[in-house]
Amino acid sequence: MTGESPRLFILLSCASDQAWAIPQSCLAEIVTVPAAGEQPPEAIDWRGGSLPVLDLGVGREQSWRDPRSGSGLIAVMLGVEQASPGCWGIALRNTGLGISELAADELEDVPEAVLENARAAFRLDEVIYQVPDLPAWQETIYSQLTKERPRCT
C-alpha cells in the first residue's frame, strides 16, 4: 500500500483502552449532549429522530461526563443504507479526539491487537487505534434494538 495518497481520519477515544480511527467520510458530526449522570444516554435526539448510542466504556471507572461542562460527546456515525437504524452514535470518553492525515506507509500495523468487530489495528504516536468494522457495529446495535425496542410497522 505504499505510494497511496494520505487520507483524512478521525481519531476517537471510545474507552480508556479503545481508540478508533475512522475515515472522515464515515462521521456525520460530533454532538455535545447535556449529561444527567456519569453514563451516556442509550439514545439521543438528532435531526428529528432518535439515534441509538453505543457505549464501549460501560463498567469502567472512566466518566463520560465532563465535570466542568456537565456534558459529554457523542460521535454520530453514518450508517450503511441497507441496514437499520441508519445513523448511530458512539459515546466518546477520555481525551484524544482529533483529525489526522494518514498514509499506510506511516503506520505500524499491529495485527495481534485487533479487537472484535475491528478490521485492523495500528500504532500511531504510542497509541493503538482500531479500524472498526462499522457495518458490524451497526448490525450489533440493530440487533439490540430489535430485542429491546420492537419496531412498529
PDB file of C-alpha atoms in Angstrom:
ATOM      1  CA  MET A   1       0.000   0.000   0.000  1.00  0.00           C
ATOM      2  CA  THR A   2       2.954   2.295  -0.246  1.00  0.00           C
ATOM      3  CA  GLY A   3       2.505   5.177  -2.602  1.00  0.00           C
ATOM      4  CA  GLU A   4      -1.149   5.686  -1.621  1.00  0.00           C
ATOM      5  CA  SER A   5      -2.237   9.250  -1.006  1.00  0.00           C
ATOM      6  CA  PRO A   6      -2.821  10.115   2.639  1.00  0.00           C
ATOM      7  CA  ARG A   7      -6.488  10.138   3.733  1.00  0.00           C
ATOM      8  CA  LEU A   8      -8.165  12.109   6.490  1.00  0.00           C
ATOM      9  CA  PHE A   9      -9.074  10.028   9.527  1.00  0.00           C
ATOM     10  CA  ILE A  10     -10.971  10.996  12.647  1.00  0.00           C
ATOM     11  CA  LEU A  11      -9.336   9.703  15.838  1.00  0.00           C
ATOM     12  CA  LEU A  12     -11.878   8.863  18.542  1.00  0.00           C
ATOM     13  CA  SER A  13     -11.355   7.769  22.142  1.00  0.00           C
ATOM     14  CA  CYS A  14     -14.222   5.368  22.839  1.00  0.00           C
ATOM     15  CA  ALA A  15     -12.960   3.924  26.146  1.00  0.00           C
ATOM     16  CA  SER A  16      -9.843   4.089  28.284  1.00  0.00           C
ATOM     17  CA  ASP A  17      -8.465   1.106  26.368  1.00  0.00           C
ATOM     18  CA  GLN A  18     -10.036   1.561  22.937  1.00  0.00           C
ATOM     19  CA  ALA A  19      -9.367   4.250  20.346  1.00  0.00           C
ATOM     20  CA  TRP A  20     -10.836   4.216  16.847  1.00  0.00           C
ATOM     21  CA  ALA A  21      -9.578   5.632  13.568  1.00  0.00           C
ATOM     22  CA  ILE A  22     -12.376   6.124  11.052  1.00  0.00           C
ATOM     23  CA  PRO A  23     -12.380   7.702   7.602  1.00  0.00           C
ATOM     24  CA  GLN A  24     -13.685  11.266   7.727  1.00  0.00           C
ATOM     25  CA  SER A  25     -16.452  10.283   5.311  1.00  0.00           C
ATOM     26  CA  CYS A  26     -17.995   7.960   7.946  1.00  0.00           C
ATOM     27  CA  LEU A  27     -18.606  10.706  10.527  1.00  0.00           C
ATOM     28  CA  ALA A  28     -21.758  12.821  10.334  1.00  0.00           C
ATOM     29  CA  GLU A  29     -20.872  15.066  13.280  1.00  0.00           C
ATOM     30  CA  ILE A  30     -19.862  15.199  16.930  1.00  0.00           C
ATOM     31  CA  VAL A  31     -22.668  16.270  19.247  1.00  0.00           C
ATOM     32  CA  THR A  32     -22.350  17.798  22.717  1.00  0.00           C
ATOM     33  CA  VAL A  33     -25.043  16.291  24.934  1.00  0.00           C
ATOM     34  CA  PRO A  34     -26.096  17.593  28.359  1.00  0.00           C
ATOM     35  CA  ALA A  35     -25.419  14.796  30.839  1.00  0.00           C
ATOM     36  CA  ALA A  36     -27.804  13.775  33.601  1.00  0.00           C
ATOM     37  CA  GLY A  37     -25.275  11.325  35.040  1.00  0.00           C
ATOM     38  CA  GLU A  38     -21.860   9.773  34.583  1.00  0.00           C
ATOM     39  CA  GLN A  39     -23.008   7.429  31.788  1.00  0.00           C
ATOM     40  CA  PRO A  40     -24.140   8.424  28.284  1.00  0.00           C
ATOM     41  CA  PRO A  41     -27.784   8.100  27.255  1.00  0.00           C
ATOM     42  CA  GLU A  42     -28.970   4.997  25.391  1.00  0.00           C
ATOM     43  CA  ALA A  43     -30.243   7.253  22.594  1.00  0.00           C
ATOM     44  CA  ILE A  44     -30.090  10.910  21.571  1.00  0.00           C
ATOM     45  CA  ASP A  45     -32.419  13.147  19.589  1.00  0.00           C
ATOM     46  CA  TRP A  46     -30.683  14.079  16.378  1.00  0.00           C
ATOM     47  CA  ARG A  47     -32.158  15.910  13.398  1.00  0.00           C
ATOM     48  CA  GLY A  48     -35.709  14.958  14.205  1.00  0.00           C
ATOM     49  CA  GLY A  49     -35.053  11.314  15.028  1.00  0.00           C
ATOM     50  CA  SER A  50     -33.806   9.109  17.824  1.00  0.00           C
ATOM     51  CA  LEU A  51     -30.319   7.635  17.434  1.00  0.00           C
ATOM     52  CA  PRO A  52     -29.089   4.658  19.461  1.00  0.00           C
ATOM     53  CA  VAL A  53     -25.787   5.226  21.284  1.00  0.00           C
ATOM     54  CA  LEU A  54     -23.073   2.585  21.665  1.00  0.00           C
ATOM     55  CA  ASP A  55     -21.008   2.860  24.850  1.00  0.00           C
ATOM     56  CA  LEU A  56     -17.743   0.906  24.972  1.00  0.00           C
ATOM     57  CA  GLY A  57     -16.896   2.323  28.404  1.00  0.00           C
ATOM     58  CA  VAL A  58     -19.665   0.514  30.306  1.00  0.00           C
ATOM     59  CA  GLY A  59     -18.444  -0.832  33.626  1.00  0.00           C
ATOM     60  CA  ARG A  60     -15.221   1.140  33.572  1.00  0.00           C
ATOM     61  CA  GLU A  61     -14.240   3.815  36.047  1.00  0.00           C
ATOM     62  CA  GLN A  62     -13.783   6.467  33.395  1.00  0.00           C
ATOM     63  CA  SER A  63     -16.624   9.010  33.375  1.00  0.00           C
ATOM     64  CA  TRP A  64     -18.364  10.056  30.183  1.00  0.00           C
ATOM     65  CA  ARG A  65     -19.479  13.416  31.560  1.00  0.00           C
ATOM     66  CA  ASP A  66     -17.060  16.331  31.679  1.00  0.00           C
ATOM     67  CA  PRO A  67     -17.360  17.643  35.272  1.00  0.00           C
ATOM     68  CA  ARG A  68     -16.612  21.219  34.189  1.00  0.00           C
ATOM     69  CA  SER A  69     -19.283  21.496  31.499  1.00  0.00           C
ATOM     70  CA  GLY A  70     -21.728  18.843  32.692  1.00  0.00           C
ATOM     71  CA  SER A  71     -21.910  17.432  29.176  1.00  0.00           C
ATOM     72  CA  GLY A  72     -20.454  14.606  27.090  1.00  0.00           C
ATOM     73  CA  LEU A  73     -19.667  13.942  23.444  1.00  0.00           C
ATOM     74  CA  ILE A  74     -21.348  11.547  21.010  1.00  0.00           C
ATOM     75  CA  ALA A  75     -19.856  10.856  17.571  1.00  0.00           C
ATOM     76  CA  VAL A  76     -22.673  10.335  15.054  1.00  0.00           C
ATOM     77  CA  MET A  77     -21.690   7.701  12.523  1.00  0.00           C
ATOM     78  CA  LEU A  78     -23.182   7.486   9.054  1.00  0.00           C
ATOM     79  CA  GLY A  79     -24.843   4.091   8.785  1.00  0.00           C
ATOM     80  CA  VAL A  80     -24.843   1.645   5.926  1.00  0.00           C
ATOM     81  CA  GLU A  81     -28.027   2.327   3.959  1.00  0.00           C
ATOM     82  CA  GLN A  82     -29.116  -1.310   3.635  1.00  0.00           C
ATOM     83  CA  ALA A  83     -29.099  -1.843   7.394  1.00  0.00           C
ATOM     84  CA  SER A  84     -31.184  -0.229  10.068  1.00  0.00           C
ATOM     85  CA  PRO A  85     -31.175   2.003  12.156  1.00  0.00           C
ATOM     86  CA  GLY A  86     -29.068   4.049   9.727  1.00  0.00           C
ATOM     87  CA  CYS A  87     -27.057   6.630  11.643  1.00  0.00           C
ATOM     88  CA  TRP A  88     -25.981   5.761  15.165  1.00  0.00           C
ATOM     89  CA  GLY A  89     -23.837   7.276  17.887  1.00  0.00           C
ATOM     90  CA  ILE A  90     -20.842   6.232  19.926  1.00  0.00           C
ATOM     91  CA  ALA A  91     -20.023   7.783  23.285  1.00  0.00           C
ATOM     92  CA  LEU A  92     -16.591   9.430  23.405  1.00  0.00           C
ATOM     93  CA  ARG A  93     -14.530   9.146  26.570  1.00  0.00           C
ATOM     94  CA  ASN A  94     -11.131  10.413  27.614  1.00  0.00           C
ATOM     95  CA  THR A  95      -9.066  12.805  25.524  1.00  0.00           C
ATOM     96  CA  GLY A  96      -7.618  12.089  22.135  1.00  0.00           C
ATOM     97  CA  LEU A  97     -10.257  13.387  19.762  1.00  0.00           C
ATOM     98  CA  GLY A  98      -8.551  14.557  16.607  1.00  0.00           C
ATOM     99  CA  ILE A  99      -8.187  14.530  12.882  1.00  0.00           C
ATOM    100  CA  SER A 100      -5.107  13.286  11.114  1.00  0.00           C
ATOM    101  CA  GLU A 101      -3.959  12.798   7.561  1.00  0.00           C
ATOM    102  CA  LEU A 102      -2.626   9.240   7.457  1.00  0.00           C
ATOM    103  CA  ALA A 103      -0.799   7.272   4.798  1.00  0.00           C
ATOM    104  CA  ALA A 104      -0.490   3.495   5.060  1.00  0.00           C
ATOM    105  CA  ASP A 105       3.313   3.566   4.981  1.00  0.00           C
ATOM    106  CA  GLU A 106       3.398   5.843   8.077  1.00  0.00           C
ATOM    107  CA  LEU A 107       1.554   3.364  10.299  1.00  0.00           C
ATOM    108  CA  GLU A 108       2.859   0.426  12.296  1.00  0.00           C
ATOM    109  CA  ASP A 109       0.485  -2.480  11.685  1.00  0.00           C
ATOM    110  CA  VAL A 110      -0.372  -4.346  14.918  1.00  0.00           C
ATOM    111  CA  PRO A 111      -2.433  -7.384  13.853  1.00  0.00           C
ATOM    112  CA  GLU A 112      -2.182  -9.048  17.265  1.00  0.00           C
ATOM    113  CA  ALA A 113      -4.068  -6.110  18.808  1.00  0.00           C
ATOM    114  CA  VAL A 114      -7.154  -6.341  16.569  1.00  0.00           C
ATOM    115  CA  LEU A 115     -10.305  -6.486  18.715  1.00  0.00           C
ATOM    116  CA  GLU A 116     -13.702  -7.987  17.950  1.00  0.00           C
ATOM    117  CA  ASN A 117     -15.601  -6.012  15.280  1.00  0.00           C
ATOM    118  CA  ALA A 118     -12.400  -4.373  14.028  1.00  0.00           C
ATOM    119  CA  ARG A 119     -10.803  -4.823  10.625  1.00  0.00           C
ATOM    120  CA  ALA A 120      -7.269  -3.798  11.584  1.00  0.00           C
ATOM    121  CA  ALA A 121      -5.169  -2.135  14.277  1.00  0.00           C
ATOM    122  CA  PHE A 122      -2.183   0.173  14.006  1.00  0.00           C
ATOM    123  CA  ARG A 123       0.103   2.156  16.298  1.00  0.00           C
ATOM    124  CA  LEU A 124       0.451   5.912  15.929  1.00  0.00           C
ATOM    125  CA  ASP A 125       2.283   8.065  18.499  1.00  0.00           C
ATOM    126  CA  GLU A 126       2.331   5.187  21.023  1.00  0.00           C
ATOM    127  CA  VAL A 127      -1.474   4.721  20.813  1.00  0.00           C
ATOM    128  CA  ILE A 128      -3.054   1.618  19.289  1.00  0.00           C
ATOM    129  CA  TYR A 129      -6.018   2.531  17.096  1.00  0.00           C
ATOM    130  CA  GLN A 130      -8.650   0.091  15.948  1.00  0.00           C
ATOM    131  CA  VAL A 131     -10.110   0.404  12.461  1.00  0.00           C
ATOM    132  CA  PRO A 132     -13.660  -0.599  13.371  1.00  0.00           C
ATOM    133  CA  ASP A 133     -15.911  -2.716  11.186  1.00  0.00           C
ATOM    134  CA  LEU A 134     -18.648  -0.072  11.153  1.00  0.00           C
ATOM    135  CA  PRO A 135     -21.282  -2.256   9.410  1.00  0.00           C
ATOM    136  CA  ALA A 136     -20.705  -4.961  12.073  1.00  0.00           C
ATOM    137  CA  TRP A 137     -21.134  -2.416  14.885  1.00  0.00           C
ATOM    138  CA  GLN A 138     -24.269  -1.092  13.198  1.00  0.00           C
ATOM    139  CA  GLU A 139     -25.665  -4.640  12.992  1.00  0.00           C
ATOM    140  CA  THR A 140     -24.841  -5.170  16.693  1.00  0.00           C
ATOM    141  CA  ILE A 141     -26.772  -2.027  17.591  1.00  0.00           C
ATOM    142  CA  TYR A 142     -29.695  -3.023  15.378  1.00  0.00           C
ATOM    143  CA  SER A 143     -29.820  -6.478  16.997  1.00  0.00           C
ATOM    144  CA  GLN A 144     -30.011  -4.882  20.454  1.00  0.00           C
ATOM    145  CA  LEU A 145     -32.768  -2.528  19.331  1.00  0.00           C
ATOM    146  CA  THR A 146     -34.942  -5.302  17.946  1.00  0.00           C
ATOM    147  CA  LYS A 147     -34.648  -7.158  21.249  1.00  0.00           C
ATOM    148  CA  GLU A 148     -35.258  -4.135  23.477  1.00  0.00           C
ATOM    149  CA  ARG A 149     -37.476  -1.900  21.360  1.00  0.00           C
ATOM    150  CA  PRO A 150     -39.643  -3.723  18.817  1.00  0.00           C
ATOM    151  CA  ARG A 151     -40.393  -1.658  15.739  1.00  0.00           C
ATOM    152  CA  CYS A 152     -43.976  -0.868  14.815  1.00  0.00           C
ATOM    153  CA  THR A 153     -44.958  -1.378  11.184  1.00  0.00           C
TER     154      THR A 153
END
